[in-house]
Tab-separated table of C-alpha atoms in Angstrom:
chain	number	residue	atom	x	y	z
A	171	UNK	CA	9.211	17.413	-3.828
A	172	UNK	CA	7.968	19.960	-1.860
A	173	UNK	CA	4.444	22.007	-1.705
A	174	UNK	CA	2.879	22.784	-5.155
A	175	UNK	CA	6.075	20.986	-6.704
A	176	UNK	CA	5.779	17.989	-9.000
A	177	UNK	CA	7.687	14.779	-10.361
A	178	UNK	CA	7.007	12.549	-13.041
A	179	UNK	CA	8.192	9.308	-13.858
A	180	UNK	CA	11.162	9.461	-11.485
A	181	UNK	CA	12.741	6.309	-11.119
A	182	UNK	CA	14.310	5.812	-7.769
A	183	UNK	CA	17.233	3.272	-7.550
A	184	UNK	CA	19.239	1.899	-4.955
A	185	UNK	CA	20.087	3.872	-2.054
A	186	UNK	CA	17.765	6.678	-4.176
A	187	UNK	CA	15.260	8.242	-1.944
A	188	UNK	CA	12.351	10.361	-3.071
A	189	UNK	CA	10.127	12.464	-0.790
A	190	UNK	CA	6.926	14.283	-1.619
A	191	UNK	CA	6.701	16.573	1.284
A	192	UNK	CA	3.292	18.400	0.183
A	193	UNK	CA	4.396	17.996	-2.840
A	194	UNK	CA	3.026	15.609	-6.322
A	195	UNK	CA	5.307	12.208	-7.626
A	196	UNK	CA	3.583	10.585	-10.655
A	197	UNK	CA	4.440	7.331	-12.282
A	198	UNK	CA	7.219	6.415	-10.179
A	199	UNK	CA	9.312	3.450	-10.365
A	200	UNK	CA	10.913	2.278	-7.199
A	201	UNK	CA	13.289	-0.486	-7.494
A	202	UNK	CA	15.631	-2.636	-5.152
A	203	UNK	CA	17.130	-0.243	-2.228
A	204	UNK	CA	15.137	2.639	-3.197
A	205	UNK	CA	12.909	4.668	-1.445
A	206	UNK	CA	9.806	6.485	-1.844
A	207	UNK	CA	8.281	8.384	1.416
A	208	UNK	CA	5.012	10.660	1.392
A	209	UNK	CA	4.339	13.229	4.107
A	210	UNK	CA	2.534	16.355	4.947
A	211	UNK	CA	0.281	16.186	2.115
A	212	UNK	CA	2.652	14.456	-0.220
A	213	UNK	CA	0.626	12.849	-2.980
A	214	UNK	CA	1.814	9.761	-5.002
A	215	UNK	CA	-0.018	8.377	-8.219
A	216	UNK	CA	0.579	5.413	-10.088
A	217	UNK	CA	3.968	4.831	-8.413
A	218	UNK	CA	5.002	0.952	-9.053
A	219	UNK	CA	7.148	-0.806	-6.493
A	220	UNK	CA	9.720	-4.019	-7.784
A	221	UNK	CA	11.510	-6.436	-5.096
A	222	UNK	CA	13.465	-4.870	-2.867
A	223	UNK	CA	12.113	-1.641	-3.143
A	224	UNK	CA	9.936	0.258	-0.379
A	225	UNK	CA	7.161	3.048	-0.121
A	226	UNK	CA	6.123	4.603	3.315
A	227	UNK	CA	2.581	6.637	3.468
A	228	UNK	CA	3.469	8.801	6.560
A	229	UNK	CA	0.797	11.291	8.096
A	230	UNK	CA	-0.667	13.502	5.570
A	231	UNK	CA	0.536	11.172	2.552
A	232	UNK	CA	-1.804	9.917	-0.276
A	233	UNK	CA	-0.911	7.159	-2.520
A	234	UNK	CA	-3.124	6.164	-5.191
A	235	UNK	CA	-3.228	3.215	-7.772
A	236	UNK	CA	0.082	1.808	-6.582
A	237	UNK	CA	0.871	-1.410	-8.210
A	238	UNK	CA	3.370	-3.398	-5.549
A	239	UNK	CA	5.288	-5.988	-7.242
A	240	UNK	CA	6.773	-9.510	-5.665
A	241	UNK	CA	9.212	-8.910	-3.041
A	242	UNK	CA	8.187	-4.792	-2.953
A	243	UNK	CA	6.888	-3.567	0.138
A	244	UNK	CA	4.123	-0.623	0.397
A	245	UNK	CA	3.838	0.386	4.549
A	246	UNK	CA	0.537	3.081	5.350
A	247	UNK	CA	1.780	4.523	8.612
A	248	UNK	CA	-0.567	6.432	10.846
A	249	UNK	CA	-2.088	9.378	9.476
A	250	UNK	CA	-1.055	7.672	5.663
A	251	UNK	CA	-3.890	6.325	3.118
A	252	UNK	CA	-3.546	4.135	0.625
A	253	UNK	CA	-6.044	3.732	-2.281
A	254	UNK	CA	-6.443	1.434	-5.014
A	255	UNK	CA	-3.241	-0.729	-4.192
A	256	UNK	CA	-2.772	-3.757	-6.288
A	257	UNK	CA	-0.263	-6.037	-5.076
A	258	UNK	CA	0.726	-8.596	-6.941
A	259	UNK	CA	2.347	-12.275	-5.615
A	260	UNK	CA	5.039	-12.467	-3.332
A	261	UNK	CA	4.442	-8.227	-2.637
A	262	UNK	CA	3.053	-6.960	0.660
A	263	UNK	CA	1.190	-3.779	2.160
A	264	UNK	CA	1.620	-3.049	5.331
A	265	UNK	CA	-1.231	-1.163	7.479
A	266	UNK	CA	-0.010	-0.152	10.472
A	267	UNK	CA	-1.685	1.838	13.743
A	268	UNK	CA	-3.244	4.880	12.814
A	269	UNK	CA	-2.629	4.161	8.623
A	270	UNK	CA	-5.936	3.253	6.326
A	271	UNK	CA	-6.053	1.343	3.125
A	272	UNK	CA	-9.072	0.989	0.544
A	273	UNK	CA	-10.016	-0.575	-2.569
A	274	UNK	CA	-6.632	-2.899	-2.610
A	275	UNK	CA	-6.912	-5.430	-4.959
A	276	UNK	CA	-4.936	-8.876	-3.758
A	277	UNK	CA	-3.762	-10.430	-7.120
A	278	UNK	CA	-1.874	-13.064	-5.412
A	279	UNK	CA	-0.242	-10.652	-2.973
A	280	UNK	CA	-0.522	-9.956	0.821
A	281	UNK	CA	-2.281	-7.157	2.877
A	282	UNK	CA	-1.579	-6.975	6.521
A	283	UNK	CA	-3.531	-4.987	9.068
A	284	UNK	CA	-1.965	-4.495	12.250
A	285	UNK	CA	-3.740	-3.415	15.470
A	286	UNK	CA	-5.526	0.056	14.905
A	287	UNK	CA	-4.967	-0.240	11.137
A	288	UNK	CA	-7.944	-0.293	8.503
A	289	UNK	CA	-8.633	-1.560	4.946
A	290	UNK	CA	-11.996	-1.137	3.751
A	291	UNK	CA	-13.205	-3.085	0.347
A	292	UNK	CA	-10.362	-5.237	-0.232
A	293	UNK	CA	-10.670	-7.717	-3.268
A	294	UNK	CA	-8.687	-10.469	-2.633
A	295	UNK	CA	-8.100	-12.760	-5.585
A	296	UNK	CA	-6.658	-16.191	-5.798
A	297	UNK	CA	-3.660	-16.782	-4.326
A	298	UNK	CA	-4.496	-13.360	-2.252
A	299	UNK	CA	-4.384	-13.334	1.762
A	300	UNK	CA	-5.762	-10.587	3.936
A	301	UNK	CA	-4.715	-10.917	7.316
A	302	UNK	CA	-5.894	-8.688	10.055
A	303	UNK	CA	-3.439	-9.142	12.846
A	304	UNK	CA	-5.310	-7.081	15.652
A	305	UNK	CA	-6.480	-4.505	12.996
A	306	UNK	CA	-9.808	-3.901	11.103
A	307	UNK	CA	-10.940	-5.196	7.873
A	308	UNK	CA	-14.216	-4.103	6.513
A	309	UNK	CA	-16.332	-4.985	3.234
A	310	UNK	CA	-13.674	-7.352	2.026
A	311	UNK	CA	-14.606	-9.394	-0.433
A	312	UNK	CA	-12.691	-12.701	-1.191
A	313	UNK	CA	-13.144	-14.814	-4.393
A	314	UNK	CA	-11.216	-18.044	-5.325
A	315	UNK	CA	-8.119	-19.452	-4.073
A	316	UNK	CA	-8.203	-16.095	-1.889
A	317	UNK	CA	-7.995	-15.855	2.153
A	318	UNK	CA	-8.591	-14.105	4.981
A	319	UNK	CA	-7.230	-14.629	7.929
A	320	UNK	CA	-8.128	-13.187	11.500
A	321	UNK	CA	-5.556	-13.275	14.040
A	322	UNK	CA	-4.153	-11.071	17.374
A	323	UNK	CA	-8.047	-9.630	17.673
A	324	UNK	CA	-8.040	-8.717	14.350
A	325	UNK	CA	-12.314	-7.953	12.956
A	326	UNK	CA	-13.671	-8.574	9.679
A	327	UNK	CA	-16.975	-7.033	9.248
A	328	UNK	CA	-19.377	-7.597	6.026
A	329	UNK	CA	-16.955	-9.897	4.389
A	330	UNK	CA	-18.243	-11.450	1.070
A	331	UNK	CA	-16.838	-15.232	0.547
């Protein structure tokens, strides 16, 4: 999907790949072996990812109210931001060098910030870990049954427990 173009509710199966390359995907469904990558000013909204299935927020991709499913995977490279990710149990984002994610919501699921990787305002709900692994994790806020764990130099600053 290129600049100005648009998709909506694409649904991107195994060995499937969609790309919004400056370009708009809405309501996507990613399932096992499929694909969804965002670059260059690709923007994604309300894209849901089931097991097996993987989105990458490259530089200059924008994902929005992602829902990430058990075993789906959401990775925020560098340059990528995430917002409003909920990822349910047994699902994982991924913030890697460079990537930022804010406003995930942890319902049961995992959120892993890797050295020079953000998250800012992460709920994390029971059953929920946040683990900065050398990265940053700012104005997280963790209610019952949830966890945050520091590890590899990660920093939490202004956490709420």
């Amino acid at each position: 999907v290129l600049a100005d173009g648009s998709a909506r509710g694409t649904v991107v199966s195994s060995g499937g790949v969609l790309v919004a390359s400056g370009g708009a995907a809405s309501g996507a469904t990613v399932g096992s072996g499929g694909s969804l990558v965002l670059s260059s000013g690709g923007t994604a909204t309300a894209t849901t990812v089931l097991s097996g299935g993987e989105m990458a927020v490259s530089s200059g991709g924008v994902a929005s109210s992602t829902t990430v499913s058990s075993g789906g995977l959401e990775t925020v490279l560098s340059g990528g931001v995430a917002s409003a990710t909920v990822v349910r149990a047994g699902g994982l984002q991924a913030v890697a060098a460079g990537g930022a994610a804010s406003a995930a919501v942890l319902s049961g699921g995992t959120q892993a910030v890797f050295a020079g990787g953000s998250a800012l305002a992460t709920v994390v709900s029971s059953g929920g870990v946040l683990v900065a692994s050398g990265g940053t994790a700012s104005g997280a806020s963790v209610g019952a049954g949830g966890s945050l764990v520091l590890s590899s130099g990660g920093v939490a600053s202004a956490a709420a427990v």
